[in-house]
PDB file of C-alpha atoms in Angstrom:
ATOM      1  CA  GLN A   1       0.750  -6.596  19.188  1.00  0.00           C
ATOM      2  CA  VAL A   2       1.201  -5.211  15.681  1.00  0.00           C
ATOM      3  CA  GLN A   3      -2.026  -3.837  14.259  1.00  0.00           C
ATOM      4  CA  LEU A   4      -2.474  -2.420  10.772  1.00  0.00           C
ATOM      5  CA  VAL A   5      -5.942  -1.196   9.826  1.00  0.00           C
ATOM      6  CA  GLU A   6      -6.599  -0.126   6.244  1.00  0.00           C
ATOM      7  CA  SER A   7      -9.454   2.024   4.987  1.00  0.00           C
ATOM      8  CA  GLY A   8     -10.453   3.922   1.880  1.00  0.00           C
ATOM      9  CA  GLY A   9     -11.032   1.205  -0.678  1.00  0.00           C
ATOM     10  CA  GLY A  10     -14.063   1.074  -2.907  1.00  0.00           C
ATOM     11  CA  LEU A  11     -15.436   0.949  -6.412  1.00  0.00           C
ATOM     12  CA  VAL A  12     -14.156   3.513  -8.904  1.00  0.00           C
ATOM     13  CA  ARG A  13     -14.287   3.889 -12.655  1.00  0.00           C
ATOM     14  CA  SER A  14     -11.206   3.626 -14.803  1.00  0.00           C
ATOM     15  CA  GLY A  15      -9.294   6.891 -14.699  1.00  0.00           C
ATOM     16  CA  GLY A  16     -10.562   7.741 -11.241  1.00  0.00           C
ATOM     17  CA  SER A  17      -8.745   8.224  -7.958  1.00  0.00           C
ATOM     18  CA  LEU A  18      -8.761   6.770  -4.456  1.00  0.00           C
ATOM     19  CA  THR A  19      -6.767   7.353  -1.306  1.00  0.00           C
ATOM     20  CA  LEU A  20      -6.037   4.496   1.068  1.00  0.00           C
ATOM     21  CA  SER A  21      -5.083   5.000   4.704  1.00  0.00           C
ATOM     22  CA  CYS A  22      -3.502   2.708   7.257  1.00  0.00           C
ATOM     23  CA  ALA A  23      -3.540   3.248  11.003  1.00  0.00           C
ATOM     24  CA  ALA A  24      -0.646   1.455  12.657  1.00  0.00           C
ATOM     25  CA  SER A  25      -0.209   0.551  16.299  1.00  0.00           C
ATOM     26  CA  GLY A  26       1.632  -1.850  18.557  1.00  0.00           C
ATOM     27  CA  PHE A  27       5.109  -1.063  17.305  1.00  0.00           C
ATOM     28  CA  ALA A  28       7.489   1.861  16.718  1.00  0.00           C
ATOM     29  CA  PHE A  29       6.074   3.060  13.398  1.00  0.00           C
ATOM     30  CA  ASN A  30       8.780   5.706  12.985  1.00  0.00           C
ATOM     31  CA  THR A  31      11.561   3.103  12.982  1.00  0.00           C
ATOM     32  CA  VAL A  32      10.532   0.828  10.108  1.00  0.00           C
ATOM     33  CA  ARG A  33      10.020   1.013   6.377  1.00  0.00           C
ATOM     34  CA  MET A  34       6.345   0.613   5.503  1.00  0.00           C
ATOM     35  CA  TYR A  35       4.713  -0.999   2.505  1.00  0.00           C
ATOM     36  CA  TRP A  36       1.550  -1.123   0.479  1.00  0.00           C
ATOM     37  CA  VAL A  37       1.081  -4.500  -1.155  1.00  0.00           C
ATOM     38  CA  ARG A  38      -1.785  -5.908  -3.201  1.00  0.00           C
ATOM     39  CA  GLN A  39      -3.202  -9.214  -4.279  1.00  0.00           C
ATOM     40  CA  ALA A  40      -5.249  -9.411  -7.428  1.00  0.00           C
ATOM     41  CA  PRO A  41      -7.641 -12.312  -8.017  1.00  0.00           C
ATOM     42  CA  GLY A  42      -5.689 -15.453  -8.823  1.00  0.00           C
ATOM     43  CA  LYS A  43      -2.300 -13.796  -8.349  1.00  0.00           C
ATOM     44  CA  GLY A  44       0.345 -13.612  -5.662  1.00  0.00           C
ATOM     45  CA  LEU A  45       1.253 -10.728  -3.413  1.00  0.00           C
ATOM     46  CA  GLU A  46       2.857  -7.724  -5.117  1.00  0.00           C
ATOM     47  CA  ILE A  47       4.739  -4.854  -3.470  1.00  0.00           C
ATOM     48  CA  VAL A  48       3.100  -1.719  -4.865  1.00  0.00           C
ATOM     49  CA  ALA A  49       5.007   0.935  -2.938  1.00  0.00           C
ATOM     50  CA  SER A  50       7.161   1.383   0.121  1.00  0.00           C
ATOM     51  CA  LEU A  51       8.606   4.292   2.048  1.00  0.00           C
ATOM     52  CA  ASP A  52      11.568   4.696   4.357  1.00  0.00           C
ATOM     53  CA  ILE A  53      11.461   6.263   7.795  1.00  0.00           C
ATOM     54  CA  ALA A  54      12.384   9.765   6.609  1.00  0.00           C
ATOM     55  CA  SER A  55      10.141   9.675   3.528  1.00  0.00           C
ATOM     56  CA  LYS A  56      13.153  10.256   1.293  1.00  0.00           C
ATOM     57  CA  GLN A  57      13.424   6.923  -0.484  1.00  0.00           C
ATOM     58  CA  PRO A  58      10.086   5.827  -1.906  1.00  0.00           C
ATOM     59  CA  PHE A  59       9.817   2.715  -4.031  1.00  0.00           C
ATOM     60  CA  TYR A  60       7.117   2.117  -6.626  1.00  0.00           C
ATOM     61  CA  ALA A  61       6.372  -0.897  -8.753  1.00  0.00           C
ATOM     62  CA  ASN A  62       6.783  -0.078 -12.443  1.00  0.00           C
ATOM     63  CA  SER A  63       3.093  -0.687 -12.990  1.00  0.00           C
ATOM     64  CA  VAL A  64       2.094   2.187 -10.682  1.00  0.00           C
ATOM     65  CA  LYS A  65       4.987   4.604 -11.108  1.00  0.00           C
ATOM     66  CA  GLY A  66       3.746   8.096 -11.864  1.00  0.00           C
ATOM     67  CA  ARG A  67       0.187   7.254 -10.785  1.00  0.00           C
ATOM     68  CA  PHE A  68       0.501   6.267  -7.112  1.00  0.00           C
ATOM     69  CA  SER A  69       2.068   8.241  -4.284  1.00  0.00           C
ATOM     70  CA  ILE A  70       2.940   6.882  -0.844  1.00  0.00           C
ATOM     71  CA  ALA A  71       3.233   9.063   2.244  1.00  0.00           C
ATOM     72  CA  ARG A  72       3.553   8.660   5.985  1.00  0.00           C
ATOM     73  CA  ASP A  73       2.803  10.681   9.092  1.00  0.00           C
ATOM     74  CA  ASN A  74       5.149   9.372  11.757  1.00  0.00           C
ATOM     75  CA  PRO A  75       3.686  11.249  14.761  1.00  0.00           C
ATOM     76  CA  LYS A  76       0.238   9.864  13.926  1.00  0.00           C
ATOM     77  CA  SER A  77       1.464   6.429  12.764  1.00  0.00           C
ATOM     78  CA  ILE A  78      -0.481   6.712   9.509  1.00  0.00           C
ATOM     79  CA  LEU A  79       0.497   5.458   6.068  1.00  0.00           C
ATOM     80  CA  THR A  80      -1.375   6.615   2.964  1.00  0.00           C
ATOM     81  CA  LEU A  81      -1.479   5.677  -0.701  1.00  0.00           C
ATOM     82  CA  HIS A  82      -2.850   8.170  -3.192  1.00  0.00           C
ATOM     83  CA  MET A  83      -3.896   6.393  -6.364  1.00  0.00           C
ATOM     84  CA  ASN A  84      -4.597   8.349  -9.541  1.00  0.00           C
ATOM     85  CA  ASN A  85      -5.575   7.339 -13.061  1.00  0.00           C
ATOM     86  CA  LEU A  86      -6.698   3.930 -11.844  1.00  0.00           C
ATOM     87  CA  ASP A  87      -6.926   1.078 -14.316  1.00  0.00           C
ATOM     88  CA  VAL A  88      -8.918  -2.173 -14.233  1.00  0.00           C
ATOM     89  CA  ASP A  89      -5.596  -3.978 -13.680  1.00  0.00           C
ATOM     90  CA  ASP A  90      -5.315  -2.168 -10.327  1.00  0.00           C
ATOM     91  CA  THR A  91      -8.274  -4.168  -9.016  1.00  0.00           C
ATOM     92  CA  ALA A  92      -7.036  -6.033  -5.938  1.00  0.00           C
ATOM     93  CA  ILE A  93      -7.114  -6.249  -2.175  1.00  0.00           C
ATOM     94  CA  TYR A  94      -4.643  -3.678  -0.864  1.00  0.00           C
ATOM     95  CA  TYR A  95      -2.773  -4.284   2.352  1.00  0.00           C
ATOM     96  CA  CYS A  96      -0.675  -2.097   4.591  1.00  0.00           C
ATOM     97  CA  ALA A  97       2.369  -4.097   5.646  1.00  0.00           C
ATOM     98  CA  ARG A  98       5.805  -4.160   7.181  1.00  0.00           C
ATOM     99  CA  ALA A  99       8.834  -6.395   6.804  1.00  0.00           C
ATOM    100  CA  CYS A 100       8.202  -7.304   3.177  1.00  0.00           C
ATOM    101  CA  ALA A 101      10.495  -8.814   0.592  1.00  0.00           C
ATOM    102  CA  GLY A 102      10.295 -10.318  -2.861  1.00  0.00           C
ATOM    103  CA  THR A 103       9.745  -9.259  -6.441  1.00  0.00           C
ATOM    104  CA  GLY A 104       6.888  -9.323  -8.895  1.00  0.00           C
ATOM    105  CA  THR A 105       3.923 -11.217  -7.540  1.00  0.00           C
ATOM    106  CA  SER A 106       6.030 -13.348  -5.208  1.00  0.00           C
ATOM    107  CA  ALA A 107       6.331 -10.978  -2.285  1.00  0.00           C
ATOM    108  CA  SER A 108       5.830 -11.917   1.326  1.00  0.00           C
ATOM    109  CA  CYS A 109       5.388  -9.811   4.456  1.00  0.00           C
ATOM    110  CA  ASN A 110       5.752 -10.641   8.115  1.00  0.00           C
ATOM    111  CA  TYR A 111       2.855  -8.360   9.047  1.00  0.00           C
ATOM    112  CA  ARG A 112      -0.100  -6.998   7.127  1.00  0.00           C
ATOM    113  CA  GLY A 113      -3.578  -5.748   7.870  1.00  0.00           C
ATOM    114  CA  GLN A 114      -6.909  -7.228   6.891  1.00  0.00           C
ATOM    115  CA  GLY A 115      -6.866  -5.392   3.585  1.00  0.00           C
ATOM    116  CA  THR A 116      -9.222  -3.090   1.723  1.00  0.00           C
ATOM    117  CA  GLN A 117     -10.810  -3.941  -1.607  1.00  0.00           C
ATOM    118  CA  VAL A 118     -10.190  -1.687  -4.586  1.00  0.00           C
ATOM    119  CA  THR A 119     -12.307  -2.411  -7.638  1.00  0.00           C
ATOM    120  CA  VAL A 120     -11.815  -0.469 -10.863  1.00  0.00           C
ATOM    121  CA  SER A 121     -14.506  -0.762 -13.511  1.00  0.00           C
ATOM    122  CA  SER A 122     -14.074  -0.002 -17.184  1.00  0.00           C
TER     123      SER A 122
END
């Protein structure tokens, strides 16, 4: 079955950096677009970034553009999210996911992991 296991979250001060990783298994990782999504307290699911199979067509939410960078290692089935210049508004549970759709904070995904907490303090 599809398994997505995130790691790398934590507590960081505003302006700091974190890198999230996702280990995928149970499906052909190199055949699907992959996503990082997040859910902040009291809000819906938001697509933060996504990346196509060949890593040539990344997508970033406007709120993270220029600060976050998504990457994938197809042979190892690993998805990463490098987050720089973090802000308190980035505080959320971050999920690795596939088969996502939607805009703003109304996204939905067919599969996502258990999530990793990112907390940014001022």
